[in-house]
XYZ file of C-alpha atoms in Angstrom:
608
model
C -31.977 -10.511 -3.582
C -29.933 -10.131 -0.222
C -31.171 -6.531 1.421
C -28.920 -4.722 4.293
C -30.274 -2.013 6.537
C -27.328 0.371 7.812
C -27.998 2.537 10.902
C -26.390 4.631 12.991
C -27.468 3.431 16.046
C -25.298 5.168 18.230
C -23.073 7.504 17.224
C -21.444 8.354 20.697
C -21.703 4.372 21.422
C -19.442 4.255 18.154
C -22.115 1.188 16.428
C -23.804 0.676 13.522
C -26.826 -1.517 13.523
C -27.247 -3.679 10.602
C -30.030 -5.700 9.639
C -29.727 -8.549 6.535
C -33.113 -10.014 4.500
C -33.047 -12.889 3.116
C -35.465 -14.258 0.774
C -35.614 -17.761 0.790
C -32.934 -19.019 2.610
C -31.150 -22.327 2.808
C -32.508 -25.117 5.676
C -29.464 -24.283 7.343
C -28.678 -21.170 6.056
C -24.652 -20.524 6.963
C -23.288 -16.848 7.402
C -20.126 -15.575 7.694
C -17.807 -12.277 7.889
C -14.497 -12.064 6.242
C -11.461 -12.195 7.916
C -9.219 -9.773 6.255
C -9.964 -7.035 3.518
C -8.232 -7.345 -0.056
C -5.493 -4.827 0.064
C -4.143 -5.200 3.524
C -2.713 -8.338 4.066
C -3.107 -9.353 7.603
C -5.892 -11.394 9.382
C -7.823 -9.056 10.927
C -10.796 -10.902 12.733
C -13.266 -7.715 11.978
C -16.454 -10.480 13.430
C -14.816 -9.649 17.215
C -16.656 -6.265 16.525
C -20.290 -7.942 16.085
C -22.773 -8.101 18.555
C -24.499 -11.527 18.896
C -26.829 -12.106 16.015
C -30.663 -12.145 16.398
C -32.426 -14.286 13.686
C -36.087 -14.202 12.941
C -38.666 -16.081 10.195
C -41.808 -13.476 10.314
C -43.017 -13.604 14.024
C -40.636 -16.458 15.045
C -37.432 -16.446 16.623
C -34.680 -19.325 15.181
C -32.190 -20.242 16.363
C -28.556 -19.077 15.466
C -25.072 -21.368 16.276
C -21.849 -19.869 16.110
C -19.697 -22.171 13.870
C -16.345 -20.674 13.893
C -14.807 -17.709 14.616
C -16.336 -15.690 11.995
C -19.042 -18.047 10.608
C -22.713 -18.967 11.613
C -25.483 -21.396 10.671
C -28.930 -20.501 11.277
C -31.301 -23.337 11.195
C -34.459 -21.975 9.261
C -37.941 -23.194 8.772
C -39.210 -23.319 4.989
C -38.615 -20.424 2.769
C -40.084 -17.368 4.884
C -37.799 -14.332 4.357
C -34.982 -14.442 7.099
C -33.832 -11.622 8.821
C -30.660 -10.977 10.844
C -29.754 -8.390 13.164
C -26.878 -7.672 14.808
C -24.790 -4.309 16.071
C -20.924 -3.250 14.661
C -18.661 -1.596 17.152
C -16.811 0.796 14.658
C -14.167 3.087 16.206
C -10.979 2.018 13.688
C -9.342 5.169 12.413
C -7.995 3.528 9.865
C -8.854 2.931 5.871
C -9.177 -0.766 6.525
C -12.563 -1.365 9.042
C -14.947 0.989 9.892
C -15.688 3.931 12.182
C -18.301 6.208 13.585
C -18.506 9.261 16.147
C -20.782 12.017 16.401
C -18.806 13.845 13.324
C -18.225 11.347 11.230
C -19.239 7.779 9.440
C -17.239 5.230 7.511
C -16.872 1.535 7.156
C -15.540 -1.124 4.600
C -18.432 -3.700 3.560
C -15.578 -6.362 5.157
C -16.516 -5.089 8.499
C -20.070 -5.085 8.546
C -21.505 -6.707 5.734
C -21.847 -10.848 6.887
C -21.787 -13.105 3.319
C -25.127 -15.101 2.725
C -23.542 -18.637 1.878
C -25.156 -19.524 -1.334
C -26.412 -16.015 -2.439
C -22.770 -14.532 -3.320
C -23.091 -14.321 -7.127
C -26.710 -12.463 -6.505
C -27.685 -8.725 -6.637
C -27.202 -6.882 -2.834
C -29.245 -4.387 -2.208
C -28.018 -1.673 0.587
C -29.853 1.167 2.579
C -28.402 3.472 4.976
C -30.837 5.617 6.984
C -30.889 7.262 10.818
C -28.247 9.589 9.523
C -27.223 12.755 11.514
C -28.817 16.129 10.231
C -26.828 17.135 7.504
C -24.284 14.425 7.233
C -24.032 13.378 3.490
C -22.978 9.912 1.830
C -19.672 9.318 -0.298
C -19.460 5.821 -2.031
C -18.709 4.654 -5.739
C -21.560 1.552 -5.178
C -24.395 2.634 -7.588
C -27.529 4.468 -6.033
C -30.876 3.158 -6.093
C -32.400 6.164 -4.699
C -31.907 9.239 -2.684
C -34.735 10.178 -0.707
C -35.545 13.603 1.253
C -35.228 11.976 4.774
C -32.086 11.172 4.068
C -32.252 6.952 3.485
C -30.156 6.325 0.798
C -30.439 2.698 -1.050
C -27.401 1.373 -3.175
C -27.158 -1.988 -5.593
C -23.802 -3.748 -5.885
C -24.457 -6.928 -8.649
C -22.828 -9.518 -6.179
C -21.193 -9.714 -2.524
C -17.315 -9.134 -4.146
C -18.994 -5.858 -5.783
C -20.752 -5.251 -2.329
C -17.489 -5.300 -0.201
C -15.304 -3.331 -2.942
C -17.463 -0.103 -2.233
C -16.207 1.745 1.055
C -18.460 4.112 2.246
C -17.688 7.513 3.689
C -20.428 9.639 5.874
C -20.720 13.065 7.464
C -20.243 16.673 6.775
C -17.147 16.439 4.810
C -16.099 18.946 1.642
C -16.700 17.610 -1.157
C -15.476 18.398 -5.080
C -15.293 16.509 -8.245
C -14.203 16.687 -12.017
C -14.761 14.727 -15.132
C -11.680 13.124 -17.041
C -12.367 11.108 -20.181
C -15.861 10.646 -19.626
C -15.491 9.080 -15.754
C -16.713 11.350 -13.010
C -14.479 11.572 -9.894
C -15.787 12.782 -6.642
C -12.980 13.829 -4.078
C -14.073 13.755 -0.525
C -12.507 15.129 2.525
C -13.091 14.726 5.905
C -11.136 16.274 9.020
C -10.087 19.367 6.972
C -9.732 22.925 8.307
C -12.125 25.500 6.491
C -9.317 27.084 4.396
C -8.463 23.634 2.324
C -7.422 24.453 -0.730
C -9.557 22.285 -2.493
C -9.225 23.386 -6.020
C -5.785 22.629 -6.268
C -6.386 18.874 -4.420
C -8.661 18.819 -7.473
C -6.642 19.786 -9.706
C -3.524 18.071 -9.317
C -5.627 14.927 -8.896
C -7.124 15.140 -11.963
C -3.748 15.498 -14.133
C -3.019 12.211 -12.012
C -5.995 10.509 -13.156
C -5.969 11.638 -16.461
C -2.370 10.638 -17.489
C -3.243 7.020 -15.778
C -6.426 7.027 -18.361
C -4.087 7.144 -20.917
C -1.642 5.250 -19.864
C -3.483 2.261 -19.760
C -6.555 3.002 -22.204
C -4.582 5.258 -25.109
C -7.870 7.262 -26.063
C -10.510 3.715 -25.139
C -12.994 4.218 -22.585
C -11.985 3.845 -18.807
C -13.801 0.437 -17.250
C -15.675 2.928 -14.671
C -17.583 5.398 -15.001
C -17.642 6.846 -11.694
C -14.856 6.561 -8.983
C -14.457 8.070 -5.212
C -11.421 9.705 -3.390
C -12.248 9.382 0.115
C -9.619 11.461 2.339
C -9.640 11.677 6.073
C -7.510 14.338 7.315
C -5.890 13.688 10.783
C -3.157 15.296 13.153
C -0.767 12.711 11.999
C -1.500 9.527 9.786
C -0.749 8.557 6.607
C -1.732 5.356 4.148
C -4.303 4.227 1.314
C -6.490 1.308 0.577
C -7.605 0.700 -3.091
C -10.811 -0.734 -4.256
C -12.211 -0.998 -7.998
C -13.798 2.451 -8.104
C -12.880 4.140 -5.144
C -9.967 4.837 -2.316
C -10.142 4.973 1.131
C -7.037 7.819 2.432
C -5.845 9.244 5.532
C -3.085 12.319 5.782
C -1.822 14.695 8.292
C -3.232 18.018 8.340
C 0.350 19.276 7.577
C 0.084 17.527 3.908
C -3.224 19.376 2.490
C -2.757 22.333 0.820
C -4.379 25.480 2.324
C -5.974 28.905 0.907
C -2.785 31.637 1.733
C -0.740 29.458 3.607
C 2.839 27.762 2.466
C 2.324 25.120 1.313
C 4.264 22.032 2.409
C 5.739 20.723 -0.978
C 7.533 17.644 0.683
C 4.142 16.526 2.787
C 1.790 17.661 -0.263
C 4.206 15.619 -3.019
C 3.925 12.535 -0.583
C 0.051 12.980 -0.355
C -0.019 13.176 -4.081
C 1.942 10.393 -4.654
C -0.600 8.596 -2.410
C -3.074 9.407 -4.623
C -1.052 8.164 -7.312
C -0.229 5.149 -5.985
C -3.939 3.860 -4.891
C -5.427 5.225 -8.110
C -2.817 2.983 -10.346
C -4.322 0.296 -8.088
C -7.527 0.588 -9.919
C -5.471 -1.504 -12.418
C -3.011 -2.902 -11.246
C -4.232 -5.477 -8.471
C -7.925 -5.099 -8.550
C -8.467 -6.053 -12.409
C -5.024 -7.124 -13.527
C -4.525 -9.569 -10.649
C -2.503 -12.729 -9.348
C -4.511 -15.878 -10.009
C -4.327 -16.548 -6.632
C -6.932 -13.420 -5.889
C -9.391 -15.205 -8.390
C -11.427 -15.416 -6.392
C -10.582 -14.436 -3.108
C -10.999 -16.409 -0.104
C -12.425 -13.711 2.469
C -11.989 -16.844 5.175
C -8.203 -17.250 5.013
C -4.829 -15.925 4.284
C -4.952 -15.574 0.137
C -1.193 -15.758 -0.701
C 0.700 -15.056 -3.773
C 4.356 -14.378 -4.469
C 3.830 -11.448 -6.512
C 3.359 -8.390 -4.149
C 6.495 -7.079 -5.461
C 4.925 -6.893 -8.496
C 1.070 -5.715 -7.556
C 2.739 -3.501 -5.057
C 6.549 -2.922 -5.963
C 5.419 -1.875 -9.753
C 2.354 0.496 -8.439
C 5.522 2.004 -5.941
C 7.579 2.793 -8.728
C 4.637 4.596 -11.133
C 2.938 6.185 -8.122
C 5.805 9.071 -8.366
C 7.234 8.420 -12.327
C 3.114 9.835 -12.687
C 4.251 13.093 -10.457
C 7.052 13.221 -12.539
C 5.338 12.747 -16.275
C 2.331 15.174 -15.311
C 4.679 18.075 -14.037
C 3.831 17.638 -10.462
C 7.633 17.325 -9.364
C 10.665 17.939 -11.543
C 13.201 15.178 -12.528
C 15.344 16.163 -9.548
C 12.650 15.943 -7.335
C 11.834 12.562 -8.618
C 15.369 11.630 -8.348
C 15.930 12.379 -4.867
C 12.751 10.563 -4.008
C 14.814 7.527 -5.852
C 17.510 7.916 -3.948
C 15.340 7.879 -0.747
C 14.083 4.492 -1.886
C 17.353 2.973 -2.750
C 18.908 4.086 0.921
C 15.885 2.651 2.529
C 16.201 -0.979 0.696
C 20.302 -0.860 1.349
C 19.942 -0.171 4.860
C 17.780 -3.692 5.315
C 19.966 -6.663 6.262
C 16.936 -8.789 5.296
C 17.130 -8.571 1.356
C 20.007 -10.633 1.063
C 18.615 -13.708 2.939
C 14.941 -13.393 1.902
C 13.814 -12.594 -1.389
C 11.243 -9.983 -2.342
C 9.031 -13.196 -3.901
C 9.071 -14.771 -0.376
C 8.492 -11.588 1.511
C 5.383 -10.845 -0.856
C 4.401 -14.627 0.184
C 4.868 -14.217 4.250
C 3.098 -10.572 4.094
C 0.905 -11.960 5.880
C 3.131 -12.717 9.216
C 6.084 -10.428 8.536
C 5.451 -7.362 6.738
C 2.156 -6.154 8.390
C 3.238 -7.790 11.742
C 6.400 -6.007 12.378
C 9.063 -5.820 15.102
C 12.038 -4.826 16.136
C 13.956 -7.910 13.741
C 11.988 -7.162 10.808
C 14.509 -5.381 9.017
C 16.835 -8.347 9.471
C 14.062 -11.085 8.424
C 12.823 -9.669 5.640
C 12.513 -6.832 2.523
C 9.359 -4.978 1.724
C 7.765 -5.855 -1.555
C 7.457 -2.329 -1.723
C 10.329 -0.926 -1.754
C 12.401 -3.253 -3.050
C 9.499 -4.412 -5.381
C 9.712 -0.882 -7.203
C 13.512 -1.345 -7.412
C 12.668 -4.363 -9.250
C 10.585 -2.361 -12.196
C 13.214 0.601 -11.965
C 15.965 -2.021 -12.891
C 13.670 -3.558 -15.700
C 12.557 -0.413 -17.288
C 16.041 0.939 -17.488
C 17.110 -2.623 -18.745
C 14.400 -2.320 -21.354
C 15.101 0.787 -22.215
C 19.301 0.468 -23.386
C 18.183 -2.022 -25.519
C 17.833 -1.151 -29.301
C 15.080 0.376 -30.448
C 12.060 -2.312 -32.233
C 10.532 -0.446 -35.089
C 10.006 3.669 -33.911
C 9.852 2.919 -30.136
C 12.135 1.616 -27.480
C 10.698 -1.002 -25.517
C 10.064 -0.376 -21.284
C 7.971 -1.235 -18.876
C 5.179 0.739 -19.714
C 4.374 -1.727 -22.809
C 4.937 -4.771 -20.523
C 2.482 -3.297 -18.667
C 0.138 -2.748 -21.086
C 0.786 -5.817 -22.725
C 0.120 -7.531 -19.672
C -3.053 -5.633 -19.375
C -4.103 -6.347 -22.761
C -4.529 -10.447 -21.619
C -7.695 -9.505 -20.045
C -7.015 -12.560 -17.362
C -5.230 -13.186 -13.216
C -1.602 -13.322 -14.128
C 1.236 -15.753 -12.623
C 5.311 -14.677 -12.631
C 5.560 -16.458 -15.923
C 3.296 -13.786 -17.970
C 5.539 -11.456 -16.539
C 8.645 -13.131 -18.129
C 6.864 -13.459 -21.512
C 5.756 -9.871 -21.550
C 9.613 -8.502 -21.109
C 10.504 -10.956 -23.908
C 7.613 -9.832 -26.205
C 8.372 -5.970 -25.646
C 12.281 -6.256 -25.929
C 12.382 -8.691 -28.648
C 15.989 -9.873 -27.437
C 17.899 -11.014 -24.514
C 18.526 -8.683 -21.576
C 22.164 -7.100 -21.641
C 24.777 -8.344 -19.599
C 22.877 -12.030 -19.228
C 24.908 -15.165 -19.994
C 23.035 -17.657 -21.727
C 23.403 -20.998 -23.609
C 23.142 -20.440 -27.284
C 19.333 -21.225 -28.678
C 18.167 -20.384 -25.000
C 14.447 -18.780 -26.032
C 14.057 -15.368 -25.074
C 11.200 -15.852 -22.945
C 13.493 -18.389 -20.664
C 15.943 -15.654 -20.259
C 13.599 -13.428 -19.356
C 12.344 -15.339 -17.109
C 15.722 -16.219 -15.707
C 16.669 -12.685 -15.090
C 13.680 -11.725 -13.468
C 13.898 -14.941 -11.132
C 17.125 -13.063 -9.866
C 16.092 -10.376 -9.047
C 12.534 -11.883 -7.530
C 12.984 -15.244 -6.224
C 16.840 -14.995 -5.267
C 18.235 -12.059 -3.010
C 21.037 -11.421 -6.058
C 21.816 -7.449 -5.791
C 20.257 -4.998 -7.898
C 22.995 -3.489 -11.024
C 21.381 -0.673 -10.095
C 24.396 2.006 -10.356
C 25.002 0.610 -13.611
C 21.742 0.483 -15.428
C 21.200 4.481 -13.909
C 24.631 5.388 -14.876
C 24.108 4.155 -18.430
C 21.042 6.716 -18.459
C 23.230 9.631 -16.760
C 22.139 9.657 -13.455
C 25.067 9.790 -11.203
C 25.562 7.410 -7.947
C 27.737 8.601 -4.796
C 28.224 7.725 -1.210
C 28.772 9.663 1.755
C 29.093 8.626 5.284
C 26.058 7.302 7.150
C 25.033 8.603 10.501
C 26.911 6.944 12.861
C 24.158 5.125 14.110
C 23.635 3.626 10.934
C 26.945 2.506 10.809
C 27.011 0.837 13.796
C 23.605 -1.184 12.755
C 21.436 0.296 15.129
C 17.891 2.425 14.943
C 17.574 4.734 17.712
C 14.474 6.782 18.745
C 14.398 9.525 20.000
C 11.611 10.264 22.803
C 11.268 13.315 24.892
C 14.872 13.509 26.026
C 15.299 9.457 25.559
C 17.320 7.654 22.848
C 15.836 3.827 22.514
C 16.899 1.549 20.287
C 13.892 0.561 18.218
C 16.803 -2.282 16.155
C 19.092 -3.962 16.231
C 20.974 -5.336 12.431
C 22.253 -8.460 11.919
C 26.260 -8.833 12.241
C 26.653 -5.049 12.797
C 28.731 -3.379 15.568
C 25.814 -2.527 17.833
C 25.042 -6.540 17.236
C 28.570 -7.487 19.023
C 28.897 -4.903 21.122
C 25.481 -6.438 22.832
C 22.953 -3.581 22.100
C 19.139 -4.853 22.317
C 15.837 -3.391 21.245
C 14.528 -1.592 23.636
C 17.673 0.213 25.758
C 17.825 3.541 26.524
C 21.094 4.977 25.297
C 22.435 7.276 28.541
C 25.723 7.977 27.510
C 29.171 7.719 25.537
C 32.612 8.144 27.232
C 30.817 9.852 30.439
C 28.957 11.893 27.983
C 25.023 11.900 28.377
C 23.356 11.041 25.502
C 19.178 12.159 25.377
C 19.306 11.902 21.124
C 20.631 10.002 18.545
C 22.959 12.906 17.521
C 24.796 13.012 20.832
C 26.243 9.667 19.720
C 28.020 11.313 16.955
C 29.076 14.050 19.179
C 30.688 11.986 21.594
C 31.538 9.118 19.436
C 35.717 8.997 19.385
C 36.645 5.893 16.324
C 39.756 6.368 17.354
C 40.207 4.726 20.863
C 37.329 2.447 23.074
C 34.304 4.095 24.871
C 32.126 2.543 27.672
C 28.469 3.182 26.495
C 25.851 3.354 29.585
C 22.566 1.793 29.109
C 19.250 1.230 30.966
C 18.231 -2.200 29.988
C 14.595 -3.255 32.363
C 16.070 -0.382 35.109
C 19.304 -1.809 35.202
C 22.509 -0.190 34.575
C 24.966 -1.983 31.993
C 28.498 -0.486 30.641
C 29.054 -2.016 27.182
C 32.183 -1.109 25.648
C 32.563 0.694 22.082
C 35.928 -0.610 20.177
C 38.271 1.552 18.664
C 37.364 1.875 14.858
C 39.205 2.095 11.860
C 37.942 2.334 8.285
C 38.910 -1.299 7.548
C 36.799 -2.810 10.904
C 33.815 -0.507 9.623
C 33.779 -1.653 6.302
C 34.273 -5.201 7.557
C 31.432 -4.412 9.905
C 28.721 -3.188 7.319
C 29.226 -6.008 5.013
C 28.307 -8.550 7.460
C 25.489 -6.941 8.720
C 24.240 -6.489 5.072
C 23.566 -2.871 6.045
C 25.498 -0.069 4.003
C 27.435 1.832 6.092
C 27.084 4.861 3.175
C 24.588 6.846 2.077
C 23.607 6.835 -1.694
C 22.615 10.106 -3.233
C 21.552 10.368 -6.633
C 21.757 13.402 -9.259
C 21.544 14.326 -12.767
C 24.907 14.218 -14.109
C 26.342 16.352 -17.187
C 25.821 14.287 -20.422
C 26.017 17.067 -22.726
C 28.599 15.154 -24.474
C 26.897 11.747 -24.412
C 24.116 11.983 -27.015
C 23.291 8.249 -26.500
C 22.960 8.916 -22.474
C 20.922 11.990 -23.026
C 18.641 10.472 -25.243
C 17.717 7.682 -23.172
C 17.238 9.592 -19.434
C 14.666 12.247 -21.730
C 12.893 9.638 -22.757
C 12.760 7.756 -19.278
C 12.275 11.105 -17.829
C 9.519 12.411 -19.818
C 7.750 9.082 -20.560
C-alpha cells in the first residue's frame, strides 16, 4: 500500500507538507507528478510548486535525482519502507491545482500527490491532519476514519481513483440531500452568512435527479456518494468534473441569498454550471474517448472529440434547466440564441473545424490571444451546436415504433456499450436510433445507413461546412431573425472598455477594422474629432455615409487611420470575408397554432 501524509504546514506560507510511504520499493524506485489534470486541457507543470524532495530508508538518507521536469528516481537500498517528503506551494484560486490560506484548504491530488512508478494499480491510503480549529473536510474519496483530533484517513483503490477525488477544507456551509439512493453533499466556501442554501439545494437536486434518470431510467446510479464543492468569489466563474465530485467557483453576485433579489440571469448561469459538470459524471469521465484510456498524466492526451465530451455536455447542461422547470422555453431559447451569436461572430469556424480545435485544445483554446477567434472555434460552443443540429435532425424524422428517435437515445445507446468510444460509435449510434438516412443528405443508392451517418456528422465535425441551423429550428417553430450588430461588430473589431479607455482586445480576419489597419492593443481616442473613452461612442460618432479619420494611441504614438464611407453593399461584402456576421440572430417561439406537425415536434423537444 502507498500511504500520504497531508499537512498544513503553513497556512500563511500558503504550503502543504506531504509525506509518501512506500513499502517495498523498487531498486530505483522512479516518481513522478502529472503534468496536467483530466478536464483542463493545458500543460500545467503543477511539480514547479514542489519543494526539493527528501528521501529516507529508516535512519538513512538516499539519495534522490531529478530525471525530468516532473519525474524522479530514488536509488533505494533493499526493501525497507521508503519515505518521501517534500512541501506544495498552493495559492491557485482556481478549480484546477490547489490552494491554502489561513481560511481556507483545497487541492487536486494532480498537484500534490507524486505517482509511485510501479504501485499505480495498488490501494492509496491518504491522511490529512494539522488542520486549523474547526476547519472541516469535503471530499467524495472514501473515509477510513475520522478521529477527534481532527486527522482524517481516506482509501482511493488505485492512483487514477486517488487523483479523481479533489479535496475541499475549512469552515465552509455545508448541506446535502439524497436522490435515488446516492447522497450528495453541497459545499460552499466564500459565502456571505445569508446564502440561501436551501434553494442551492434544492434546485440542485431536481438537476441531479432528472440526470439519474436520464441516463439510469429507474437502475442504480454508479456512485453512491458525490461532492459539490463551490467557492464563492468577488468575480470568477468555471467547473472541473471528476467521477464523484466537482470542483466550482462563482461570483458572489450568482448565489442566491435569504431576502435579497435574486439575480435570475447570474443564478441560471450558476445552475447551468452545475448542470454542466454534473452531466460530466457521464459523459467524459466513464463514457470516454479511447484516447483517455488510460490517461497519460506525463503528456498532452489528445483526442478529436471535445466537441463531443464537451460540445454535447454544453448543449444538456441548460436543455436540464429547461426539462426540470428551472427556466422556461423562452429562457432556454434566448440562451440558444446567445450561443448561436457567439459561434457566428468567430471567423475561425470556417477554416478550422470543431474536430481539429478539440485536437489543438491543448495550444489554442486554453492558450488564448488576441487571434484566437480567427484561428480557431471552441468545441464548446460550436460543439453543442453540433448536438442541437442532430437532435432536431433526429427528431423530424418519422417516428420508429411509439417514440421519435433524438439524441437522448444516442446517448444512451452510446452509454449502454459500457467501453472508450471513437467518432465512429457516434455515427453508428445516430443510424441505430433513426433507423434511416438523415433528411436533406444525398447519397448513392445502397449507401448503409451507418456510412451516411457517419458522412453527415463528418460535416459538421471534421469539415467547417455551416450549420442548417435556421432550417432544422424553423421546422420545429422556432423563429430566426437578424438585426444590426453593434457597429463594432460590424467592423470586425472587439473593443474593451477600461476606466475611460476603449482597447481593442481583436482584431477579425478580412473585416473593415482588418483594412483599415486596426491592431490589438490600440486605444481608440476618437472618430471625426470626436473623443471616444467607450465602445458606444463609436456608434455615436460613426457617420457610414462619408470617411472619418479615427485617432489612435498605438505604443504612445499618435496614428490617424481613415474610416471609408459605407454603404450596405461594402458592409455586407465586408462581413462575409471576415467570416464574422455583421447581424445579430435572435431567436423566439413563433405562432404554430396552425401547424400541428410543428407544434408537436418543439413540445416534445421542449419538454423532453
Amino acid at each position: 500500500m502507498i500511504q500520504y501524509r497531508i499537512e498544513v504546514a503553513d497556512a500563511h506560507a500558503h504550503r502543504f507538507l506531504v509525506t509518501l510511504r512506500l513499502d517495498k520499493p523498487q531498486p530505483r524506485q522512479q516518481l513522478s507528478l502529472p503534468v496536467w489534470i483530466p478536464g483542463s486541457y493545458l500543460v500545467r507543470e503543477f511539480a514547479r510548486h514542489l519543494s526539493p524532495l527528501k528521501a529516507r530508508q529508516g535512519t538513512r538518507d538516499v539519495t534522490v535525482t531529478q530525471l525530468d521536469k516532473a519525474t524522479w528516481e530514488v536509488a533505494t537500498s533493499g526493501t525497507a519502507t521508503l519515505t518521501v517528503q517534500y512541501e506544495v506551494y498552493a495559492f491557485d484560486t482556481s478549480v484546477r491545482a490547489a490552494f491554502l490560506d489561513a481560511s481556507r484548504g483545497f487541492f487536486n491530488g494532480t498537484s500534490v500527490f507524486l505517482k509511485a512508478h510501479g504501485f499505480e494499480d495498488q490501494a492509496h491510503a491518504v491522511k490529512i491532519t494539522s488542520l486549523p480549529k474547526g476547519w472541516q473536510v469535503a471530499t467524495a474519496l472514501p473515509a477510513a476514519k475520522v478521529n477527534e483530533q481532527g486527522v482524517r484517513d481516506y482509501l482511493a483503490p488505485d492512483y487514477d481513483a486517488l487523483v479523481d477525488h479533489p479535496v475541499e477544507m475549512g469552515t465552509f456551509w455545508r448541506g446535502e440531500f439524497t436522490v435515488r439512493g446516492v447522497r450528495h453533499e453541497f459545499v460552499v466556501a466564500g459565502a456571505t452568512a445569508d446564502l440561501d442554501g436551501q434553494k442551492l439545494l434544492g434546485d440542485t437536486r431536481r438537476i441531479c435527479e432528472a440526470q439519474i434518470n436520464f441516463w439510469h431510467g429507474r437502475k442504480k446510479a454508479p456512485f453512491d456518494h458525490y461532492v459539490f464543492m463551490l467557492n464563492v468569489v468577488e468575480d470568477g466563474y468555471g467547473g472541473l468534473e471528476h467521477r464523484q465530485s466537482t470542483a466550482l467557483i462563482c461570483g458572489r453576485k450568482d448565489v442566491p441569498r435569504v431576502d435579497r433579489p435574486l439575480n435570475k440571469d447570474a443564478y441560471t448561469t450558476l445552475l447551468g454550471l452545475i448542470s454542466h459538470e454534473y452531466f460530466h459524471t457521464w459523459n467524459v469521465k466513464r463514457l470516454k474517448p479511447v484516447e483517455f484510456a488510460p490517461y497519460d498524466y506525463s503528456q498532452e492526451n489528445h483526442t478529436r472529440m471535445l466537441w463531443f465530451f464537451e460540445g454535447f455536455t454544453s448543449y444538456y447542461d441548460d436543455q436540464f434547466l429547461l426539462r426540470t422547470g428551472l427556466i422556461d422555453a423562452a429562457t432556454y431559447i434566448k440562451l440558444l440564441g446567445k450561443t448561436v451569436n457567439q459561434v457566428l461572430s468567430t471567423p475561425g469556424r470556417l477554416s478550422y473545424s470543431v474536430a481539429q480545435a478539440s485536437f489543438d485544445a491543448w495550444t489554442r483554446y486554453y492558450r488564448p490571444d488576441e487571434n484566437t477567434a480567427n484561428a480557431t472555434v471552441s468545441y464548446y460552443t460550436k460543439g453543442s451546436l453540433v448536438a442541437l443540429a442532430l437532435d432536431l435532425a433526429l427528431r423530424e424524422l418519422p417516428a420508429s415504433g411509439k417514440q421519435h428517435p433524438s439524441l437522448d437515445g444516442v446517448m444512451q445507446r452510446l452509454w449502454q456499450l459500457g467501453r472508450p468510444i471513437t467518432s465512429a460509435d457516434v455515427a453508428k449510434a445516430l443510424a441505430d436510433e433513426a433507423g434511416r438516412y438523415p433528411q436533406g443528405l444525398q447519397v448513392k443508392t445502397g449507401t448503409p445507413v451507418e456510412q451516411a451517418w457517419q458522412t453527415l456528422l463528418d460535416k459538421w465535425t471534421e469539415q467547417c461546412e455551416e450549420l442548417p441551423l435556421q432550417h432544422l429550428l424553423d421546422r420545429l417553430g422556432v423563429a430566426w431573425s437578424c438585426k444590426a450588430a453593434p457597429l463594432p461588430q460590424k467592423w470586425g473589431v472587439r473593443v474593451q472598455d477600461n476606466n475611460g479607455a476603449a482597447k481593442v482586445q481583436a482584431v477579425m480576419r478580412g473585416g473593415l477594422a482588418e483594412r483599415i489597419g486596426l491592431s490589438a492593443g490600440d486605444e481608440l481616442l476618437a472618430l471625426d474629432g470626436w473623443r471616444v473613452r467607450k465602445a458606444d461612442d463609436l456608434t455615436a460618432w460613426h457617420d457610414a455615409k462619408r470617411a472619418q479619420p479615427l485617432l489612435i494611441c498605438r505604443d504612445q504614438k499618435i496614428l490617424t487611420l481613415n474610416v471609408p464611407a459605407l454603404d450596405g453593399k461594402a458592409t455586407a461584402k465586408g462581413a462575409a470575408t471576415a467570416g464574422h456576421s455583421s447581424d445579430v440572430v435572435t431567436l423566439s417561439l413563433a405562432d404554430v397554432a396552425q401547424a400541428p406537425d410543428k407544434l408537436a415536434r418543439r413540445q416534445a423537444w421542449l419538454q423532453a
